[in-house]
Amino acid sequence: MYQVTPYLFFSGRCEEALSFYQQCFGGVVLSKQYFKDAPQRIEGADPNWIMHAEFEAFGMKLMLSDGVVARELSGNNISLAVVLDNLDEQARLYDKLSTGGHIMMPLADAFWGGRFGKVEDQFGVRWMLHCELVK
């Protein structure tokens, strides 16, 4: 069995991103290691930056890092799709994720029978939120 886990890079804002995603999704930080904790110095890495963190909420798992300076970019070439089963929860999560970011597509009923919206959060991560409409 294969499992794909998004790995997001934040160029010095990973601690802030972890806190933000905890506020949005709830969930827990499963692990967090800093570059200063590595057994050897890593060239180009700020020792106080997060080398690796894992976050989990509602069965969704993310891996996060500040990355190494000038080697990682914010992930604007992908979007993370979240499928929900509650319209109120979809609206709440959409509002939280859009705080400090920008709305790419407002929440609206879609032709395929769901309500859909797209937002880019304050870290440049794009989120697509889909919820089936009750028939």
Short mmCIF file of C-alpha atoms in Angstrom, two decimals:
data_model
loop_
_atom_site.label_atom_id
_atom_site.label_comp_id
_atom_site.label_asym_id
_atom_site.label_seq_id
_atom_site.Cartn_x
_atom_site.Cartn_y
_atom_site.Cartn_z
CA MET A 1 0.00 0.00 0.00
CA TYR A 2 1.22 3.48 -0.88
CA GLN A 3 0.52 6.66 1.06
CA VAL A 4 1.22 10.15 -0.23
CA THR A 5 1.93 12.76 2.44
CA PRO A 6 2.36 16.41 1.39
CA TYR A 7 5.68 17.90 2.50
CA LEU A 8 5.49 21.68 2.76
CA PHE A 9 8.41 24.15 3.05
CA PHE A 10 8.16 27.56 4.73
CA SER A 11 11.56 29.32 4.56
CA GLY A 12 11.69 30.40 8.19
CA ARG A 13 7.94 30.46 8.92
CA CYS A 14 7.34 26.79 9.76
CA GLU A 15 6.72 27.39 13.49
CA GLU A 16 4.12 30.01 12.55
CA ALA A 17 2.58 27.70 9.95
CA LEU A 18 2.25 24.85 12.47
CA SER A 19 0.43 27.14 14.89
CA PHE A 20 -1.82 28.42 12.10
CA TYR A 21 -2.78 24.93 10.92
CA GLN A 22 -3.50 23.88 14.50
CA GLN A 23 -5.91 26.82 14.78
CA CYS A 24 -7.54 25.93 11.45
CA PHE A 25 -7.81 22.16 11.72
CA GLY A 26 -7.32 21.40 15.39
CA GLY A 27 -5.07 18.36 15.40
CA VAL A 28 -1.68 17.74 16.92
CA VAL A 29 1.99 18.19 16.14
CA LEU A 30 3.30 14.63 16.20
CA SER A 31 6.98 15.55 16.05
CA LYS A 32 9.24 18.54 15.60
CA GLN A 33 13.03 18.67 15.22
CA TYR A 34 15.20 21.73 14.71
CA PHE A 35 18.33 21.98 12.58
CA LYS A 36 20.31 22.74 15.77
CA ASP A 37 19.36 19.28 17.05
CA ALA A 38 21.00 17.49 14.11
CA PRO A 39 24.22 15.62 14.96
CA GLN A 40 26.10 17.68 12.36
CA ARG A 41 25.80 21.24 11.07
CA ILE A 42 23.78 21.47 7.87
CA GLU A 43 25.18 24.07 5.48
CA GLY A 44 22.72 26.81 4.57
CA ALA A 45 20.31 25.95 7.39
CA ASP A 46 19.42 28.33 10.21
CA PRO A 47 19.93 26.31 13.44
CA ASN A 48 16.69 27.69 14.92
CA TRP A 49 14.57 26.66 11.95
CA ILE A 50 12.47 23.51 11.94
CA MET A 51 14.19 20.71 10.06
CA HIS A 52 11.19 18.36 10.15
CA ALA A 53 7.73 18.37 11.70
CA GLU A 54 4.67 16.17 11.35
CA PHE A 55 1.11 17.37 11.86
CA GLU A 56 -2.09 15.32 11.89
CA ALA A 57 -5.79 16.21 12.04
CA PHE A 58 -8.85 14.15 11.06
CA GLY A 59 -6.71 11.51 9.35
CA MET A 60 -4.87 14.13 7.27
CA LYS A 61 -1.12 14.16 7.76
CA LEU A 62 1.30 16.90 6.70
CA MET A 63 5.08 17.02 6.91
CA LEU A 64 6.59 20.48 7.24
CA SER A 65 10.01 22.11 7.27
CA ASP A 66 11.65 25.48 7.02
CA GLY A 67 13.95 23.86 4.46
CA VAL A 68 17.40 25.06 3.60
CA VAL A 69 17.75 28.71 2.59
CA ALA A 70 17.20 29.38 -1.13
CA ARG A 71 16.61 25.71 -1.95
CA GLU A 72 12.89 25.34 -1.26
CA LEU A 73 10.01 27.47 -2.54
CA SER A 74 6.46 27.89 -1.31
CA GLY A 75 4.27 25.28 -2.96
CA ASN A 76 2.20 27.28 -5.41
CA ASN A 77 2.36 24.58 -8.08
CA ILE A 78 -0.02 22.28 -6.18
CA SER A 79 -3.25 22.55 -4.22
CA LEU A 80 -4.26 20.43 -1.27
CA ALA A 81 -7.83 19.18 -1.62
CA VAL A 82 -9.88 18.75 1.55
CA VAL A 83 -13.17 16.87 1.21
CA LEU A 84 -15.65 17.60 3.98
CA ASP A 85 -19.10 16.27 4.82
CA ASN A 86 -20.46 19.31 6.65
CA LEU A 87 -21.20 22.69 5.02
CA ASP A 88 -20.77 24.63 8.27
CA GLU A 89 -17.39 23.02 8.91
CA GLN A 90 -16.38 23.78 5.31
CA ALA A 91 -17.25 27.46 5.77
CA ARG A 92 -15.42 27.64 9.11
CA LEU A 93 -12.27 26.04 7.70
CA TYR A 94 -12.41 28.19 4.55
CA ASP A 95 -12.62 31.38 6.65
CA LYS A 96 -9.72 30.31 8.87
CA LEU A 97 -7.46 29.29 5.99
CA SER A 98 -8.13 32.57 4.15
CA THR A 99 -7.07 34.69 7.16
CA GLY A 100 -4.01 36.61 6.03
CA GLY A 101 -4.13 34.92 2.63
CA HIS A 102 -6.41 35.51 -0.32
CA ILE A 103 -9.51 33.99 -1.80
CA MET A 104 -8.94 32.43 -5.20
CA MET A 105 -12.52 31.16 -5.65
CA PRO A 106 -15.35 31.97 -3.23
CA LEU A 107 -17.35 29.12 -1.73
CA ALA A 108 -20.24 28.44 -4.10
CA ASP A 109 -22.41 25.61 -5.35
CA ALA A 110 -20.67 23.87 -8.23
CA PHE A 111 -22.16 22.25 -11.30
CA TRP A 112 -20.99 18.79 -10.18
CA GLY A 113 -23.27 18.84 -7.14
CA GLY A 114 -20.97 20.07 -4.39
CA ARG A 115 -20.00 23.34 -2.79
CA PHE A 116 -16.44 24.31 -3.67
CA GLY A 117 -13.99 27.08 -2.89
CA LYS A 118 -10.28 27.73 -3.23
CA VAL A 119 -7.99 29.82 -1.05
CA GLU A 120 -4.29 30.53 -0.84
CA ASP A 121 -3.25 30.80 2.80
CA GLN A 122 -0.79 33.31 4.23
CA PHE A 123 2.08 30.89 3.53
CA GLY A 124 1.32 30.49 -0.19
CA VAL A 125 -0.25 27.03 0.21
CA ARG A 126 -3.34 26.56 -1.95
CA TRP A 127 -6.34 24.73 -0.51
CA MET A 128 -9.40 23.44 -2.37
CA LEU A 129 -12.37 22.71 -0.12
CA HIS A 130 -15.15 20.49 -1.43
CA CYS A 131 -18.37 19.42 0.30
CA GLU A 132 -21.13 17.32 -1.22
CA LEU A 133 -24.53 18.99 -1.16
CA VAL A 134 -27.27 17.03 0.55
CA LYS A 135 -29.86 15.93 -1.99
#
